[in-house]
PDB file of C-alpha atoms in Angstrom:
ATOM      1  CA  MET E 274      13.819 -17.835  -7.631  1.00 38.00           C
ATOM      2  CA  GLY E 275      17.383 -17.245  -8.909  1.00 41.00           C
ATOM      3  CA  LEU E 276      18.820 -13.685  -9.121  1.00 37.00           C
ATOM      4  CA  ARG E 277      19.252 -13.651 -12.940  1.00 41.00           C
ATOM      5  CA  ASN E 278      15.714 -15.253 -13.386  1.00 43.00           C
ATOM      6  CA  ALA E 279      13.514 -12.859 -11.400  1.00 47.00           C
ATOM      7  CA  ARG E 280      10.822 -11.639 -13.528  1.00 49.00           C
ATOM      8  CA  ILE E 281       8.402  -8.874 -12.627  1.00 47.00           C
ATOM      9  CA  ARG E 282       5.284  -7.913 -14.642  1.00 44.00           C
ATOM     10  CA  ALA E 283       5.036  -4.191 -14.614  1.00 38.00           C
ATOM     11  CA  VAL E 284       2.898  -1.970 -16.413  1.00 40.00           C
ATOM     12  CA  GLU E 285       2.875  -3.541 -19.799  1.00 44.00           C
ATOM     13  CA  CYS E 286       6.362  -4.817 -20.031  1.00 48.00           C
ATOM     14  CA  VAL E 287       8.265  -7.623 -18.348  1.00 58.00           C
ATOM     15  CA  LEU E 288      11.578  -6.789 -16.902  1.00 74.00           C
ATOM     16  CA  ASP E 289      14.462  -9.036 -16.278  1.00 86.00           C
ATOM     17  CA  LEU E 290      15.706  -7.997 -12.794  1.00 90.00           C
ATOM     18  CA  ASP E 291      19.315  -8.853 -11.935  1.00 92.00           C
ATOM     19  CA  VAL E 292      21.136  -9.083  -8.569  1.00 92.00           C
ATOM     20  CA  PHE E 293      21.685  -5.187  -9.012  1.00 94.00           C
ATOM     21  CA  ASP E 294      18.149  -4.233  -9.694  1.00 94.00           C
ATOM     22  CA  LEU E 295      17.068  -6.346  -6.703  1.00 94.00           C
ATOM     23  CA  ARG E 296      19.571  -4.670  -4.430  1.00 94.00           C
ATOM     24  CA  LEU E 297      18.501  -1.045  -5.707  1.00 96.00           C
ATOM     25  CA  ILE E 298      14.811  -1.998  -5.056  1.00 95.00           C
ATOM     26  CA  ASP E 299      15.568  -3.147  -1.536  1.00 94.00           C
ATOM     27  CA  ALA E 300      17.683   0.036  -0.685  1.00 95.00           C
ATOM     28  CA  LEU E 301      15.255   2.271  -2.175  1.00 96.00           C
ATOM     29  CA  GLN E 302      12.199   0.770  -0.224  1.00 94.00           C
ATOM     30  CA  ARG E 303      14.309   1.120   3.014  1.00 93.00           C
ATOM     31  CA  ASP E 304      15.339   4.731   2.434  1.00 94.00           C
ATOM     32  CA  SER E 305      14.367   6.473  -0.937  1.00 94.00           C
ATOM     33  CA  ALA E 306      16.024   9.579   0.147  1.00 95.00           C
ATOM     34  CA  GLN E 307      19.415   8.180  -0.063  1.00 95.00           C
ATOM     35  CA  SER E 308      22.024  10.183  -2.227  1.00 94.00           C
ATOM     36  CA  ARG E 309      22.923   8.485  -5.647  1.00 94.00           C
ATOM     37  CA  GLU E 310      26.440   7.772  -4.141  1.00 96.00           C
ATOM     38  CA  ALA E 311      24.926   5.962  -1.072  1.00 96.00           C
ATOM     39  CA  LEU E 312      22.667   3.985  -3.296  1.00 96.00           C
ATOM     40  CA  ALA E 313      25.742   3.049  -5.574  1.00 97.00           C
ATOM     41  CA  GLY E 314      27.556   1.793  -2.456  1.00 96.00           C
ATOM     42  CA  ALA E 315      24.564  -0.255  -1.425  1.00 94.00           C
ATOM     43  CA  VAL E 316      24.059  -1.744  -4.814  1.00 95.00           C
ATOM     44  CA  GLY E 317      27.765  -2.313  -5.942  1.00 95.00           C
ATOM     45  CA  LEU E 318      27.463  -0.066  -9.129  1.00 96.00           C
ATOM     46  CA  SER E 319      28.535   3.534 -10.233  1.00 97.00           C
ATOM     47  CA  ALA E 320      26.113   6.324  -9.383  1.00 96.00           C
ATOM     48  CA  SER E 321      25.256   6.877 -13.080  1.00 96.00           C
ATOM     49  CA  GLN E 322      24.458   3.182 -13.529  1.00 97.00           C
ATOM     50  CA  VAL E 323      22.175   3.269 -10.291  1.00 97.00           C
ATOM     51  CA  ALA E 324      20.596   6.443 -11.865  1.00 96.00           C
ATOM     52  CA  ARG E 325      19.892   4.706 -15.141  1.00 96.00           C
ATOM     53  CA  ARG E 326      18.549   1.542 -13.538  1.00 96.00           C
ATOM     54  CA  ARG E 327      16.396   3.654 -11.100  1.00 96.00           C
ATOM     55  CA  GLN E 328      14.774   5.493 -14.126  1.00 96.00           C
ATOM     56  CA  THR E 329      14.188   2.347 -15.897  1.00 95.00           C
ATOM     57  CA  LEU E 330      12.392   0.769 -12.719  1.00 95.00           C
ATOM     58  CA  GLU E 331      10.398   4.018 -12.297  1.00 95.00           C
ATOM     59  CA  GLU E 332       9.307   4.186 -16.098  1.00 94.00           C
ATOM     60  CA  ALA E 333       8.405   0.387 -15.845  1.00 93.00           C
ATOM     61  CA  GLY E 334       6.125   1.072 -12.906  1.00 93.00           C
ATOM     62  CA  VAL E 335       8.147  -1.240 -10.540  1.00 94.00           C
ATOM     63  CA  ILE E 336       8.887   1.710  -8.506  1.00 95.00           C
ATOM     64  CA  ARG E 337       5.363   3.337  -8.062  1.00 94.00           C
ATOM     65  CA  ARG E 338       6.068   6.346  -6.022  1.00 94.00           C
ATOM     66  CA  TYR E 339       8.251   8.074  -3.331  1.00 94.00           C
ATOM     67  CA  ARG E 340       6.632   9.738  -0.265  1.00 91.00           C
ATOM     68  CA  ALA E 341       7.537  10.749   3.241  1.00 91.00           C
ATOM     69  CA  GLU E 342       6.282   8.567   6.016  1.00 91.00           C
ATOM     70  CA  ILE E 343       4.375  10.696   8.649  1.00 94.00           C
ATOM     71  CA  ASP E 344       3.712   9.791  12.273  1.00 95.00           C
ATOM     72  CA  PRO E 345      -0.127   9.789  12.554  1.00 96.00           C
ATOM     73  CA  ASP E 346       0.166  10.536  16.207  1.00 96.00           C
ATOM     74  CA  ALA E 347       1.899  13.831  15.479  1.00 97.00           C
ATOM     75  CA  LEU E 348      -1.142  14.796  13.585  1.00 97.00           C
ATOM     76  CA  GLY E 349      -3.608  13.717  16.309  1.00 97.00           C
ATOM     77  CA  LEU E 350      -4.726  10.657  14.329  1.00 98.00           C
ATOM     78  CA  SER E 351      -3.701   8.028  16.904  1.00 97.00           C
ATOM     79  CA  ILE E 352      -6.692   5.613  16.438  1.00 98.00           C
ATOM     80  CA  LEU E 353      -6.020   2.913  13.596  1.00 98.00           C
ATOM     81  CA  VAL E 354      -9.307   0.923  12.682  1.00 98.00           C
ATOM     82  CA  TYR E 355      -9.733  -1.881  10.299  1.00 98.00           C
ATOM     83  CA  MET E 356     -13.310  -1.838   9.072  1.00 98.00           C
ATOM     84  CA  HIS E 357     -15.102  -4.792   7.357  1.00 98.00           C
ATOM     85  CA  VAL E 358     -17.815  -3.629   5.020  1.00 98.00           C
ATOM     86  CA  LYS E 359     -20.649  -5.646   3.562  1.00 98.00           C
ATOM     87  CA  LEU E 360     -22.468  -4.385   0.496  1.00 98.00           C
ATOM     88  CA  ALA E 361     -26.176  -3.915   0.437  1.00 97.00           C
ATOM     89  CA  ALA E 362     -26.464  -5.535  -3.124  1.00 95.00           C
ATOM     90  CA  HIS E 363     -24.058  -7.587  -4.965  1.00 93.00           C
ATOM     91  CA  SER E 364     -23.950  -6.086  -8.502  1.00 95.00           C
ATOM     92  CA  PRO E 365     -21.283  -4.503 -10.727  1.00 95.00           C
ATOM     93  CA  GLN E 366     -23.014  -1.015 -10.355  1.00 96.00           C
ATOM     94  CA  ASN E 367     -23.180  -1.299  -6.516  1.00 96.00           C
ATOM     95  CA  SER E 368     -19.495  -2.349  -6.404  1.00 96.00           C
ATOM     96  CA  LYS E 369     -18.543   0.455  -8.686  1.00 96.00           C
ATOM     97  CA  ARG E 370     -20.640   2.925  -6.510  1.00 97.00           C
ATOM     98  CA  PHE E 371     -18.850   1.814  -3.448  1.00 98.00           C
ATOM     99  CA  GLN E 372     -15.480   2.016  -4.678  1.00 97.00           C
ATOM    100  CA  ALA E 373     -16.009   5.599  -6.130  1.00 97.00           C
ATOM    101  CA  PHE E 374     -17.512   6.615  -2.665  1.00 98.00           C
ATOM    102  CA  VAL E 375     -14.323   5.001  -0.676  1.00 98.00           C
ATOM    103  CA  GLN E 376     -12.130   7.413  -2.916  1.00 97.00           C
ATOM    104  CA  SER E 377     -13.807  10.280  -1.390  1.00 97.00           C
ATOM    105  CA  ILE E 378     -13.354   9.386   2.146  1.00 98.00           C
ATOM    106  CA  ALA E 379     -10.146  11.055   3.458  1.00 97.00           C
ATOM    107  CA  GLU E 380      -9.864   8.712   6.582  1.00 98.00           C
ATOM    108  CA  VAL E 381      -9.446   5.636   4.384  1.00 98.00           C
ATOM    109  CA  LEU E 382      -5.933   4.844   3.999  1.00 98.00           C
ATOM    110  CA  GLU E 383      -6.359   1.555   2.211  1.00 98.00           C
ATOM    111  CA  ALA E 384      -9.298  -0.340   0.817  1.00 98.00           C
ATOM    112  CA  HIS E 385      -9.248  -3.921  -0.352  1.00 98.00           C
ATOM    113  CA  ALA E 386     -11.859  -6.132  -1.835  1.00 97.00           C
ATOM    114  CA  LEU E 387     -12.274  -9.460   0.017  1.00 97.00           C
ATOM    115  CA  THR E 388     -13.514 -13.050  -0.165  1.00 96.00           C
ATOM    116  CA  GLY E 389     -15.447 -14.352   2.683  1.00 95.00           C
ATOM    117  CA  ASP E 390     -18.419 -12.772   4.649  1.00 95.00           C
ATOM    118  CA  PHE E 391     -17.457  -9.160   4.190  1.00 98.00           C
ATOM    119  CA  ASP E 392     -16.967  -7.572   0.669  1.00 98.00           C
ATOM    120  CA  TYR E 393     -14.300  -4.955   1.611  1.00 98.00           C
ATOM    121  CA  LEU E 394     -11.694  -4.237   4.301  1.00 98.00           C
ATOM    122  CA  LEU E 395     -10.742  -0.485   4.876  1.00 98.00           C
ATOM    123  CA  LYS E 396      -7.848   0.630   7.023  1.00 98.00           C
ATOM    124  CA  VAL E 397      -8.691   4.098   8.407  1.00 98.00           C
ATOM    125  CA  ARG E 398      -7.123   6.522  10.813  1.00 98.00           C
ATOM    126  CA  VAL E 399      -9.127   8.959  13.071  1.00 98.00           C
ATOM    127  CA  GLY E 400      -8.374  11.322  15.867  1.00 98.00           C
ATOM    128  CA  SER E 401     -11.015  10.076  18.400  1.00 98.00           C
ATOM    129  CA  LEU E 402     -13.704   7.528  19.090  1.00 98.00           C
ATOM    130  CA  GLY E 403     -16.274  10.341  18.338  1.00 98.00           C
ATOM    131  CA  ASP E 404     -14.637  10.691  14.947  1.00 98.00           C
ATOM    132  CA  LEU E 405     -14.901   6.899  14.358  1.00 98.00           C
ATOM    133  CA  ALA E 406     -18.553   7.014  15.199  1.00 98.00           C
ATOM    134  CA  ARG E 407     -19.286   9.743  12.885  1.00 98.00           C
ATOM    135  CA  LEU E 408     -17.540   7.950   9.973  1.00 98.00           C
ATOM    136  CA  VAL E 409     -19.507   4.796  10.863  1.00 98.00           C
ATOM    137  CA  ASN E 410     -22.853   6.340  11.570  1.00 98.00           C
ATOM    138  CA  GLU E 411     -22.929   9.411   9.394  1.00 98.00           C
ATOM    139  CA  VAL E 412     -20.680   8.555   6.489  1.00 98.00           C
ATOM    140  CA  LEU E 413     -20.453   4.715   5.787  1.00 98.00           C
ATOM    141  CA  LEU E 414     -24.019   3.270   6.916  1.00 98.00           C
ATOM    142  CA  PRO E 415     -26.021   5.973   5.269  1.00 98.00           C
ATOM    143  CA  HIS E 416     -24.539   5.229   1.787  1.00 98.00           C
ATOM    144  CA  GLU E 417     -26.823   3.463  -0.511  1.00 96.00           C
ATOM    145  CA  SER E 418     -24.217   0.695  -1.384  1.00 97.00           C
ATOM    146  CA  VAL E 419     -23.387  -0.274   2.408  1.00 98.00           C
ATOM    147  CA  ASP E 420     -25.390  -2.957   4.381  1.00 98.00           C
ATOM    148  CA  ARG E 421     -23.171  -3.620   7.376  1.00 97.00           C
ATOM    149  CA  VAL E 422     -19.885  -2.312   8.956  1.00 98.00           C
ATOM    150  CA  ARG E 423     -17.695  -4.002  11.525  1.00 98.00           C
ATOM    151  CA  SER E 424     -14.880  -2.056  13.088  1.00 98.00           C
ATOM    152  CA  GLU E 425     -11.880  -3.330  14.823  1.00 98.00           C
ATOM    153  CA  ILE E 426      -9.616  -0.891  16.711  1.00 98.00           C
ATOM    154  CA  VAL E 427      -5.895  -1.600  16.817  1.00 98.00           C
ATOM    155  CA  MET E 428      -4.577  -1.642  20.294  1.00 98.00           C
ATOM    156  CA  GLN E 429      -0.889  -2.115  19.542  1.00 97.00           C
ATOM    157  CA  THR E 430       1.067  -2.253  16.322  1.00 96.00           C
ATOM    158  CA  LEU E 431       3.593  -4.833  16.423  1.00 96.00           C
ATOM    159  CA  ARG E 432       5.090  -4.317  12.967  1.00 94.00           C
ATOM    160  CA  ASP E 433       4.609  -1.571  10.229  1.00 92.00           C
ATOM    161  CA  ASP E 434       7.654  -1.161   8.160  1.00 90.00           C
ATOM    162  CA  GLY E 435       6.037  -1.978   4.622  1.00 89.00           C
ATOM    163  CA  ILE E 436       9.399  -3.582   3.550  1.00 90.00           C
ATOM    164  CA  LEU E 437       8.764  -6.310   0.913  1.00 91.00           C
ATOM    165  CA  LYS E 438      10.825  -9.320   0.957  1.00 89.00           C
ATOM    166  CA  ILE E 439      13.001  -8.905  -2.097  1.00 88.00           C
ATOM    167  CA  PRO E 440      13.722 -12.612  -3.750  1.00 77.00           C
ATOM    168  CA  SER E 441      17.537 -13.462  -3.148  1.00 70.00           C
ATOM    169  CA  VAL E 442      18.580 -10.306  -1.626  1.00 62.00           C
ATOM    170  CA  VAL E 443      21.156 -11.062   1.298  1.00 55.00           C
ATOM    171  CA  ARG E 444      20.692  -8.710   4.338  1.00 56.00           C
TER     172      ARG E 444
END
């Protein structure tokens, strides 16, 4: 994909992103707390131009949010678990019920609908194996929409930077 031809569908508009937009997106995803001047240097534009482009990207929904990345170990949430969930019934109502249910579970960091043997994949953080057992046995399995849960505990994380590959941005 060429730099001038990069197209992103965001919210209800299509933006034509040029090399400066792509550099800005890349710089922000690596460190969104950079000053306007630092971003301007990384992008190769003036600080005011960068601010305008940033606002456009935010309004279009290309940039969805800013947040601090917290060390889960510092909060005693050292156990990362991926949970596969199979629904008890496959109907639109049961899917909606499960989706609403997942929104209420604080330990769930991410939830994804899947193809294959299981219907959903949950990424959760807990502080102990006891917390994991309670989540599975007292929260997930008793819920009317859930048939089965399979948990996989992460032993070691090899990469977790969340950095998207931006087309044609040279690093």
